[in-house]
Amino acid sequence: IPLTTPATPAGYAFAIWGLIYAWCLIFAVWQALPARRGDARVEEARGPAALLFAANAAWSFYVQLAAIDAVSVAIIVAGVAGGLAAMARLKRFAPPLASAGTWLLKAPLGLTAGWVSVAAFANVAAVAAANGLVPVQLGEAGMAVALAGAAGLLVAAVTRGLRTGLAYPAAAVWGLAAIALANHGQAFRGMVEIAAWAAAGLVALAAVLPQ
């Protein structure tokens, strides 16, 4: 099964997992501290966060043992749902940007959810290419344009609607920019690069405009 399509980010982008794992480990320790018992923010986010992290772990094992296929897409979509549910539950809490509630709870969840929000679309592209499901009228490049645009619209809407903070859109911008760079200079992929940059710009705009 081809793992690389025009919707796949450049290889360097996957280094974000190092930051995600480290930050989420800090979050895991912090939320387990006795001082966090009864913390309404932690209680609200714990269930969806568990789904997000479990889906990420399950996806990693599954694609190593099986393949990137419809099951892997379902797993990553479940992870996205968990991440967005956590963001939605935290919406009613508005801690200062420098607070522990932001940097030790909202930010690591947002970073993970933002990355997998883009990765889900890359998975869809890989599965479609592997199973001959790419529409002839679009081709792989055309599908990548559509998926990059859809990813940008989704993340921008979530960023505004759920008031996610900066980590969620930042991770998505990282992924979309990496898709653009992966297609730079590639024959017949100029529109993919443009679409990915446009999507990244839309997400960045959604993040910085005042609510």
Coordinates of N, CA, C and O in Angstrom, one line a residue, residues 96-164:
P96 N -5.8 32.0 31.9 CA -4.9 32.9 31.3 C -3.9 32.1 30.5 O -3.6 30.9 30.7
L97 N -3.3 32.8 29.4 CA -2.4 32.1 28.5 C -1.2 31.5 29.2 O -0.6 30.5 28.8
A98 N -0.8 32.1 30.3 CA 0.4 31.6 31.0 C 0.1 30.6 32.1 O 1.0 30.2 32.9
S99 N -1.2 30.2 32.3 CA -1.5 29.4 33.4 C -1.2 27.9 33.1 O -1.0 27.5 32.0
A100 N -1.1 27.1 34.2 CA -0.9 25.7 34.0 C -2.0 25.0 33.3 O -1.8 24.1 32.5
G101 N -3.2 25.5 33.4 CA -4.4 25.0 32.7 C -4.2 25.1 31.2 O -4.7 24.2 30.5
T102 N -3.5 26.1 30.8 CA -3.2 26.2 29.3 C -2.1 25.4 28.9 O -2.2 24.5 28.0
W103 N -0.9 25.5 29.5 CA 0.3 24.9 29.1 C 0.4 23.4 29.4 O 1.1 22.6 28.7
L104 N -0.3 22.9 30.5 CA -0.2 21.5 30.9 C -1.4 20.7 30.6 O -1.4 19.5 30.7
L105 N -2.5 21.3 30.1 CA -3.7 20.6 29.8 C -4.2 20.9 28.4 O -4.2 20.0 27.5
K106 N -4.5 22.1 28.1 CA -5.1 22.5 26.8 C -4.1 22.4 25.7 O -4.4 21.9 24.6
A107 N -2.9 22.8 25.9 CA -1.9 22.9 24.9 C -1.5 21.5 24.4 O -1.5 21.2 23.2
P108 N -1.1 20.5 25.2 CA -0.8 19.2 24.7 C -1.9 18.5 24.0 O -1.7 17.8 23.0
L109 N -3.1 18.7 24.5 CA -4.3 18.1 23.9 C -4.5 18.7 22.5 O -4.8 18.0 21.5
G110 N -4.4 20.0 22.5 CA -4.6 20.8 21.2 C -3.5 20.4 20.2 O -3.8 20.2 19.0
L111 N -2.3 20.3 20.6 CA -1.2 19.9 19.7 C -1.4 18.6 19.1 O -1.3 18.4 17.9
T112 N -1.8 17.6 19.9 CA -2.0 16.3 19.4 C -3.2 16.3 18.4 O -3.2 15.7 17.3
A113 N -4.3 16.9 18.9 CA -5.5 16.9 18.0 C -5.3 17.7 16.7 O -5.8 17.3 15.7
G114 N -4.5 18.7 16.8 CA -4.3 19.5 15.5 C -3.5 18.7 14.5 O -3.8 18.7 13.3
W115 N -2.5 17.9 15.0 CA -1.7 17.1 14.1 C -2.5 16.0 13.5 O -2.5 15.8 12.3
V116 N -3.3 15.3 14.3 CA -4.1 14.2 13.8 C -5.2 14.7 12.9 O -5.7 13.9 12.0
S117 N -5.7 15.9 13.1 CA -6.7 16.4 12.3 C -6.2 16.5 10.8 O -7.0 16.3 9.9
V118 N -5.0 16.9 10.6 CA -4.4 16.9 9.3 C -4.0 15.5 8.8 O -4.3 15.1 7.7
A119 N -3.5 14.7 9.7 CA -3.0 13.3 9.4 C -4.2 12.5 8.9 O -4.0 11.6 8.1
A120 N -5.4 12.7 9.4 CA -6.5 11.9 9.0 C -6.8 12.1 7.5 O -7.1 11.1 6.8
F121 N -6.6 13.3 7.0 CA -6.9 13.5 5.6 C -5.8 12.9 4.7 O -6.0 12.4 3.6
A122 N -4.5 12.9 5.2 CA -3.4 12.2 4.6 C -3.7 10.7 4.5 O -3.4 10.0 3.5
N123 N -4.3 10.2 5.6 CA -4.7 8.7 5.6 C -5.7 8.4 4.6 O -5.7 7.4 3.9
V124 N -6.7 9.3 4.4 CA -7.8 9.1 3.5 C -7.1 9.0 2.1 O -7.5 8.2 1.2
A125 N -6.2 9.9 1.8 CA -5.6 10.0 0.5 C -4.8 8.7 0.2 O -4.9 8.1 -0.9
A126 N -4.1 8.2 1.2 CA -3.3 6.9 1.0 C -4.2 5.7 0.8 O -4.0 4.9 -0.1
V127 N -5.3 5.7 1.5 CA -6.3 4.5 1.4 C -6.9 4.6 0.0 O -7.1 3.6 -0.7
A128 N -7.3 5.8 -0.4 CA -7.9 5.9 -1.8 C -7.0 5.5 -2.9 O -7.4 4.8 -3.8
A129 N -5.7 5.9 -2.8 CA -4.7 5.6 -3.8 C -4.5 4.1 -3.8 O -4.3 3.5 -4.9
A130 N -4.4 3.5 -2.6 CA -4.1 2.1 -2.5 C -5.2 1.2 -3.1 O -5.0 0.1 -3.5
N131 N -6.5 1.7 -3.0 CA -7.6 0.9 -3.4 C -8.3 1.3 -4.7 O -9.4 0.9 -5.0
G132 N -7.6 2.1 -5.4 CA -8.1 2.6 -6.7 C -9.4 3.4 -6.6 O -10.2 3.3 -7.5
L133 N -9.5 4.2 -5.5 CA -10.7 4.9 -5.3 C -10.5 6.4 -5.6 O -11.4 7.2 -5.4
V134 N -9.4 6.8 -6.2 CA -9.2 8.2 -6.6 C -10.0 8.5 -7.8 O -9.9 7.8 -8.9
P135 N -10.9 9.5 -7.8 CA -11.7 9.8 -9.0 C -10.8 10.2 -10.2 O -9.9 10.9 -10.0
V136 N -11.2 9.6 -11.3 CA -10.4 9.8 -12.5 C -10.3 11.3 -12.8 O -9.3 11.8 -13.3
Q137 N -11.4 12.0 -12.6 CA -11.4 13.4 -13.0 C -10.5 14.2 -12.1 O -10.0 15.3 -12.6
L138 N -10.2 13.8 -10.9 CA -9.3 14.5 -10.0 C -7.8 14.1 -10.1 O -6.9 14.9 -10.2
G139 N -7.6 12.8 -10.1 CA -6.3 12.2 -10.0 C -5.8 12.4 -8.5 O -6.5 13.1 -7.7
E140 N -4.6 11.9 -8.2 CA -4.1 12.0 -6.9 C -3.8 13.5 -6.5 O -4.1 13.9 -5.3
A141 N -3.3 14.2 -7.4 CA -3.1 15.7 -7.1 C -4.4 16.4 -6.9 O -4.4 17.2 -5.9
G142 N -5.4 16.2 -7.7 CA -6.6 16.9 -7.5 C -7.3 16.5 -6.2 O -7.8 17.3 -5.5
M143 N -7.2 15.2 -5.8 CA -7.7 14.8 -4.5 C -6.9 15.4 -3.4 O -7.5 15.8 -2.3
A144 N -5.6 15.6 -3.5 CA -4.8 16.2 -2.5 C -5.2 17.7 -2.3 O -5.3 18.2 -1.2
V145 N -5.5 18.4 -3.4 CA -6.0 19.7 -3.3 C -7.3 19.8 -2.5 O -7.5 20.6 -1.6
A146 N -8.2 18.9 -2.8 CA -9.5 18.9 -2.1 C -9.3 18.6 -0.7 O -10.0 19.2 0.2
L147 N -8.5 17.6 -0.4 CA -8.3 17.2 1.0 C -7.6 18.3 1.8 O -7.9 18.5 3.0
A148 N -6.6 18.9 1.2 CA -5.9 20.0 1.9 C -6.9 21.2 2.2 O -6.9 21.7 3.3
G149 N -7.8 21.5 1.3 CA -8.8 22.5 1.5 C -9.7 22.1 2.6 O -10.1 22.9 3.4
A150 N -10.2 20.8 2.6 CA -11.1 20.4 3.6 C -10.4 20.4 5.0 O -11.1 20.8 6.0
A151 N -9.2 20.0 5.0 CA -8.5 20.1 6.3 C -8.4 21.5 6.8 O -8.6 21.7 8.0
G152 N -8.0 22.4 6.0 CA -7.9 23.8 6.4 C -9.3 24.4 6.9 O -9.3 25.1 7.9
L153 N -10.3 24.0 6.2 CA -11.7 24.5 6.6 C -12.1 23.9 7.9 O -12.6 24.6 8.8
L154 N -11.8 22.6 8.1 CA -12.2 22.0 9.4 C -11.4 22.6 10.5 O -12.0 23.0 11.5
V155 N -10.1 22.7 10.4 CA -9.3 23.2 11.5 C -9.6 24.6 11.8 O -9.7 25.1 13.0
A156 N -9.8 25.5 10.8 CA -10.1 26.9 11.0 C -11.5 27.0 11.7 O -11.6 27.8 12.7
A157 N -12.5 26.2 11.3 CA -13.8 26.2 12.0 C -13.7 25.8 13.4 O -14.3 26.4 14.3
V158 N -12.9 24.7 13.7 CA -12.8 24.2 15.1 C -12.0 25.3 15.9 O -12.4 25.5 17.0
T159 N -11.0 25.9 15.3 CA -10.2 26.9 16.0 C -11.1 28.0 16.5 O -11.0 28.5 17.7
R160 N -11.9 28.5 15.6 CA -12.8 29.6 16.0 C -14.0 29.1 16.9 O -14.3 29.8 17.9
G161 N -14.6 28.0 16.5 CA -15.8 27.6 17.2 C -15.5 27.1 18.6 O -16.3 27.4 19.5
L162 N -14.4 26.4 18.8 CA -14.1 25.9 20.1 C -13.1 26.7 20.9 O -12.8 26.3 22.0
R163 N -12.6 27.8 20.3 CA -11.6 28.6 21.0 C -10.5 27.8 21.6 O -10.2 27.7 22.8
T164 N -9.9 27.1 20.7 CA -8.9 26.1 21.0 C -7.6 26.6 21.6 O -6.8 25.9 22.2

